[in-house]
Amino acid sequence: MNLSLVVWRQKGAQTPGRFERYEAKDVSPDLSFLELLDVVNEGLITQGIEPIAFDHDCREGICGSCAMMINGLAHGPQPAVATCQLYLRHFKDGETITIEPWRAKPFPILRDLVVDRSAFDRIIQAGGYVSVNTGEAPEANSIPVPKKDADMAMDAAACIGCGACVAACPNASAMLFVAAKVAHLGRLPQGRVEAKQRVDQMVDAMDREGFGNCTNHYECMDACPKAIHVKAIAFMNREYRFPRRKPGT
Amino acid sequence: MPEARVPPGPLPQKWEACRASLKRLSPSDARRYRVLIVGTGLAGASAAATLGEQGFQVESFCFQDSARRAHSIAAQGGINAAKNYPKDGDSIERLFTDTIKGGDFRSREANVYRLAQVSNAIIDQCVAQGVPFAREYDGYLANRSFGGVKVRRTFYARGQTGQQLLLGAYQAMMRQVEAGRVRLHPRTEMLDLVVADGAAKGLVVRDLVSGAITTYGGDAVVLATGGYSTIYYLSTNAMGCNVTATYRAYRRGACFANPCFTQIHPTCIPVGHQHQSKLTLMSESLRNDGRIWVPKRKGDQRSPDQIPDGERDYYLERRYPSYGNLAPRDIASRAAKAVCDEGRGVGPGGQGVYLDFRDALGQLGRRTIEERYGNLFAMYHEITNEDAYAVPMRIYPAPHYVMGGLWVDYNLMSTIPGLFVIGEANFSDHGANRLGASALMQGLADGYFILPLTLTAHLAAHRPRQEGPEHPAFGDARRQVEERTRRLLAVRGKRTVDDFHRELGRLMWDACGMERSREGLTRARAEIPRIREAFWKDVTVLGSGEELNQALEKAGRVADFLEFAELVCQDALHREESCGGHFRVEHQTPDGEAKRDDAHFCYVAAWQFQGDGQPPVLHKEPLTFDAVPLTERSYK
């Protein structure tokens, strides 16, 4: 099949960017979307044009590296997959595909399609964990966890931290990302002990990073490659609703 | 040969005795020491978290944009422990014996025993961190079986066990970042090791965003940089996995052990087209319920549902009736290759075998299968456009893991004082073949429970002293990295880095993959220098070194592969026996099984670099087996 790509090119964080058009001729519909970019890049390099920079690593939808808007949709048109798991058979021969980086102020562009998502790390750093030191843990089966709770925790824990939820949200909100962690740990007895301060600290960190708020568009859920449900946001809101602790108490 | 420093005494008491004798540091002493850790996978992140908790200043480096993306994240199936929750007779002894036997008697007994001993504490730790392991309806932890094992000892979190364990370790590490004891350096790649005054004292790294090449000094260096399966170009590993950190350490004097011990995983999605960039693993756990077969007749073109049972060859069940579809990886891979070589393979090019869930779906129902493997079936569907609930999956072996790595003693220290190596990057625990669900166990055993003690004891014996850029060894190493980067950019030839990588990968797969021969390896050893020369004459890397330049990153990694590949082939050529994943066609039993030569090769091959163009020196660490007698490995 033949495809035309319109790709955002930007040399560095401080340089202005623009769209460039590249043709991909006679590519197999069995290629993954990133393999399409590989093929285009090989062609660019042989023409002496610097290849398109994009984050990618595991190429099986779990590391969360790959991140691009494809025809205006985070990770493209297929539901519940990351860009690396998107295959060309979902596109039409002769189609023009627009590829852009995540667009959100807390994710500054570094080059082409590569953005800085370290804001997510700082949110986890603020409280996305259970404070147990190595070697302090009790016997694993000493606390039974209802299967349903463990399953719901796992549903939320499946988040790969790619940032599609932010990119898809008209407010660039990170609510689904934060809520996924809050719900993962908050559903388990091991995470309950710090549940209150966790949600406070993580939401504060999210606000500090400049992410917007949730106004119930649910675009995040549609874009999420792991299909994490906005019920997690409801869970987080419930956890957050109670009076906040005063500093030092 | 360097001393392995295995503690004296009976096997079950070695680690306890060693632990008791290791010196400790109080938190106030610990904070005067700085530890540089490269890699943030299971081993690196768990080590950084634990050392941070103990008060050390930890500097943590990874080339990914976030520590959470290290390749451990992609491990699917599970993690072993000798908890014996299902009460099927498991024990530390049994986990130990299975691992020794699974590794085909090429691992160090004392290390493996310790691994089995530590396994249970890992599960406790992870559960306490909130890792959402699968549970039964009574609320207790669920277990399943894996290849090469007859008990259920594998803990799992759907098909995303690696992800959940890594997030647990990453979160524990982020807690130490918040506490100010761990400093993160994402998008930072280690390009050389600094050895000053005979000890590992620092790193040369490149900031992958600005391109700046700088040095860091510390009291010790820990490499947790994973494996080098991407030497084959196509593998199940992430695109960024590479050998640079361990290979550069080898060039600085660390011995490289058993580099030819690579694992080809039996259940991966076959190559689909010529632009394929990587292969996708289908978790080994699928072999619990899926049955592997090919048609009995050569070139049978019928669709699988048209082939009656009598005309199917369930070859693993036939050849290995005792373990059947759960035969260990090396054996299952070779068996798949054998039937495909006979012309009975299925799918495009005949490079595939069926993994069929028809019977399990009939017995257990679709819901149960979906619950167990839903995400894997979905992934398979995305890649192949086939519905594995309706037609059998097609699978074929692919490079997945390396047992080889930097040589370490019992304390996980390499032959360079102060350089510790953990996780897949070291050679220690899996011998010539790793059993499923043991990589996660080893990574976390090293990082949470072993390294923090042995590294502390090493530091306690030295006064805290961090060298800086003013030390000549730092300046020299940095200038060498700068020079190499400049050379890569200066070639400006015609061929892309990937083009060379593909060429090397094909050569390695043919000559040093599932089957190796004297003739093939000799040819590869002659061919590799030719490809390397062509690379330095004709590679093209556009752009500059002072910017985010992914082609330059890749070029450095492929350049190292082009040197390291020779060592892999040399190791494979020298080992005139078959064991585990190392199968030399000259050495097989009449029925095609690996034939070990314990009289001559019951040792760890540790190679020491002697300079460019010089053959490396081979040191042999003899392996003795006191607890498990050396026997022919049989899964029949």
mmCIF file of N, CA, C and O in Angstrom, chain B residues 7 13-24 114 117-118 121 410-411 449-450 453-454 457:
data_model
loop_
_atom_site.group_PDB
_atom_site.id
_atom_site.type_symbol
_atom_site.label_atom_id
_atom_site.label_comp_id
_atom_site.label_asym_id
_atom_site.label_seq_id
_atom_site.Cartn_x
_atom_site.Cartn_y
_atom_site.Cartn_z
ATOM 1 N N PRO B 7 31.477 -19.161 50.227
ATOM 2 C CA PRO B 7 31.771 -19.403 51.638
ATOM 3 C C PRO B 7 31.848 -20.907 51.929
ATOM 4 O O PRO B 7 31.184 -21.700 51.246
ATOM 5 N N GLN B 13 23.761 -23.698 54.596
ATOM 6 C CA GLN B 13 24.179 -22.709 55.593
ATOM 7 C C GLN B 13 25.104 -21.621 55.040
ATOM 8 O O GLN B 13 25.445 -20.674 55.735
ATOM 9 N N LYS B 14 25.494 -21.776 53.784
ATOM 10 C CA LYS B 14 26.497 -20.861 53.230
ATOM 11 C C LYS B 14 26.055 -19.394 53.290
ATOM 12 O O LYS B 14 26.776 -18.526 53.766
ATOM 13 N N TRP B 15 24.856 -19.132 52.796
ATOM 14 C CA TRP B 15 24.416 -17.733 52.695
ATOM 15 C C TRP B 15 24.203 -17.147 54.090
ATOM 16 O O TRP B 15 24.589 -16.005 54.355
ATOM 17 N N GLU B 16 23.630 -17.939 54.970
ATOM 18 C CA GLU B 16 23.397 -17.472 56.339
ATOM 19 C C GLU B 16 24.731 -17.105 56.997
ATOM 20 O O GLU B 16 24.872 -16.038 57.600
ATOM 21 N N ALA B 17 25.703 -17.991 56.825
ATOM 22 C CA ALA B 17 27.011 -17.760 57.437
ATOM 23 C C ALA B 17 27.679 -16.534 56.810
ATOM 24 O O ALA B 17 28.277 -15.702 57.506
ATOM 25 N N CYS B 18 27.549 -16.423 55.506
ATOM 26 C CA CYS B 18 28.156 -15.300 54.789
ATOM 27 C C CYS B 18 27.523 -13.995 55.262
ATOM 28 O O CYS B 18 28.213 -13.025 55.580
ATOM 29 N N ARG B 19 26.194 -14.003 55.336
ATOM 30 C CA ARG B 19 25.465 -12.804 55.772
ATOM 31 C C ARG B 19 25.905 -12.347 57.148
ATOM 32 O O ARG B 19 26.091 -11.162 57.405
ATOM 33 N N ALA B 20 26.065 -13.326 58.025
ATOM 34 C CA ALA B 20 26.441 -12.997 59.399
ATOM 35 C C ALA B 20 27.839 -12.391 59.446
ATOM 36 O O ALA B 20 28.142 -11.567 60.308
ATOM 37 N N SER B 21 28.690 -12.802 58.490
ATOM 38 C CA SER B 21 30.075 -12.335 58.555
ATOM 39 C C SER B 21 30.274 -11.011 57.803
ATOM 40 O O SER B 21 31.308 -10.370 57.947
ATOM 41 N N LEU B 22 29.300 -10.606 56.994
ATOM 42 C CA LEU B 22 29.488 -9.388 56.198
ATOM 43 C C LEU B 22 29.401 -8.150 57.082
ATOM 44 O O LEU B 22 28.505 -8.035 57.920
ATOM 45 N N LYS B 23 30.323 -7.243 56.851
ATOM 46 C CA LYS B 23 30.323 -6.002 57.627
ATOM 47 C C LYS B 23 29.142 -5.126 57.228
ATOM 48 O O LYS B 23 28.758 -5.067 56.072
ATOM 49 N N ARG B 24 28.614 -4.400 58.166
ATOM 50 C CA ARG B 24 27.497 -3.489 57.883
ATOM 51 C C ARG B 24 27.954 -2.047 58.106
ATOM 52 O O ARG B 24 28.995 -1.811 58.706
ATOM 53 N N ARG B 114 21.373 -20.163 46.997
ATOM 54 C CA ARG B 114 21.021 -18.896 47.640
ATOM 55 C C ARG B 114 19.799 -18.268 46.962
ATOM 56 O O ARG B 114 18.897 -17.747 47.632
ATOM 57 N N GLN B 117 16.801 -19.894 48.218
ATOM 58 C CA GLN B 117 16.530 -19.497 49.608
ATOM 59 C C GLN B 117 15.882 -18.126 49.696
ATOM 60 O O GLN B 117 15.021 -17.879 50.530
ATOM 61 N N VAL B 118 16.345 -17.215 48.835
ATOM 62 C CA VAL B 118 15.873 -15.830 48.900
ATOM 63 C C VAL B 118 14.495 -15.668 48.247
ATOM 64 O O VAL B 118 13.777 -14.706 48.509
ATOM 65 N N ALA B 121 11.277 -14.507 50.221
ATOM 66 C CA ALA B 121 11.258 -13.133 50.740
ATOM 67 C C ALA B 121 10.872 -12.136 49.651
ATOM 68 O O ALA B 121 10.311 -11.074 49.933
ATOM 69 N N TYR B 410 30.799 -14.835 44.291
ATOM 70 C CA TYR B 410 29.610 -15.099 45.118
ATOM 71 C C TYR B 410 28.975 -13.794 45.613
ATOM 72 O O TYR B 410 27.783 -13.705 45.818
ATOM 73 N N ASN B 411 29.811 -12.765 45.780
ATOM 74 C CA ASN B 411 29.308 -11.480 46.264
ATOM 75 C C ASN B 411 28.828 -10.564 45.144
ATOM 76 O O ASN B 411 28.585 -9.379 45.371
ATOM 77 N N PHE B 449 18.036 -8.255 47.922
ATOM 78 C CA PHE B 449 18.513 -9.010 49.081
ATOM 79 C C PHE B 449 19.986 -9.373 49.098
ATOM 80 O O PHE B 449 20.531 -9.637 50.160
ATOM 81 N N ILE B 450 20.644 -9.440 47.958
ATOM 82 C CA ILE B 450 22.033 -9.908 47.978
ATOM 83 C C ILE B 450 23.004 -8.744 47.835
ATOM 84 O O ILE B 450 23.818 -8.482 48.718
ATOM 85 N N LEU B 453 23.777 -6.245 50.735
ATOM 86 C CA LEU B 453 24.639 -6.728 51.810
ATOM 87 C C LEU B 453 26.087 -6.840 51.369
ATOM 88 O O LEU B 453 26.999 -6.397 52.070
ATOM 89 N N THR B 454 26.299 -7.429 50.183
ATOM 90 C CA THR B 454 27.688 -7.662 49.768
ATOM 91 C C THR B 454 28.378 -6.353 49.379
ATOM 92 O O THR B 454 29.553 -6.157 49.656
ATOM 93 N N ALA B 457 29.383 -4.518 52.519
ATOM 94 C CA ALA B 457 30.597 -5.077 53.128
ATOM 95 C C ALA B 457 31.840 -4.614 52.369
ATOM 96 O O ALA B 457 32.870 -4.302 52.977
#
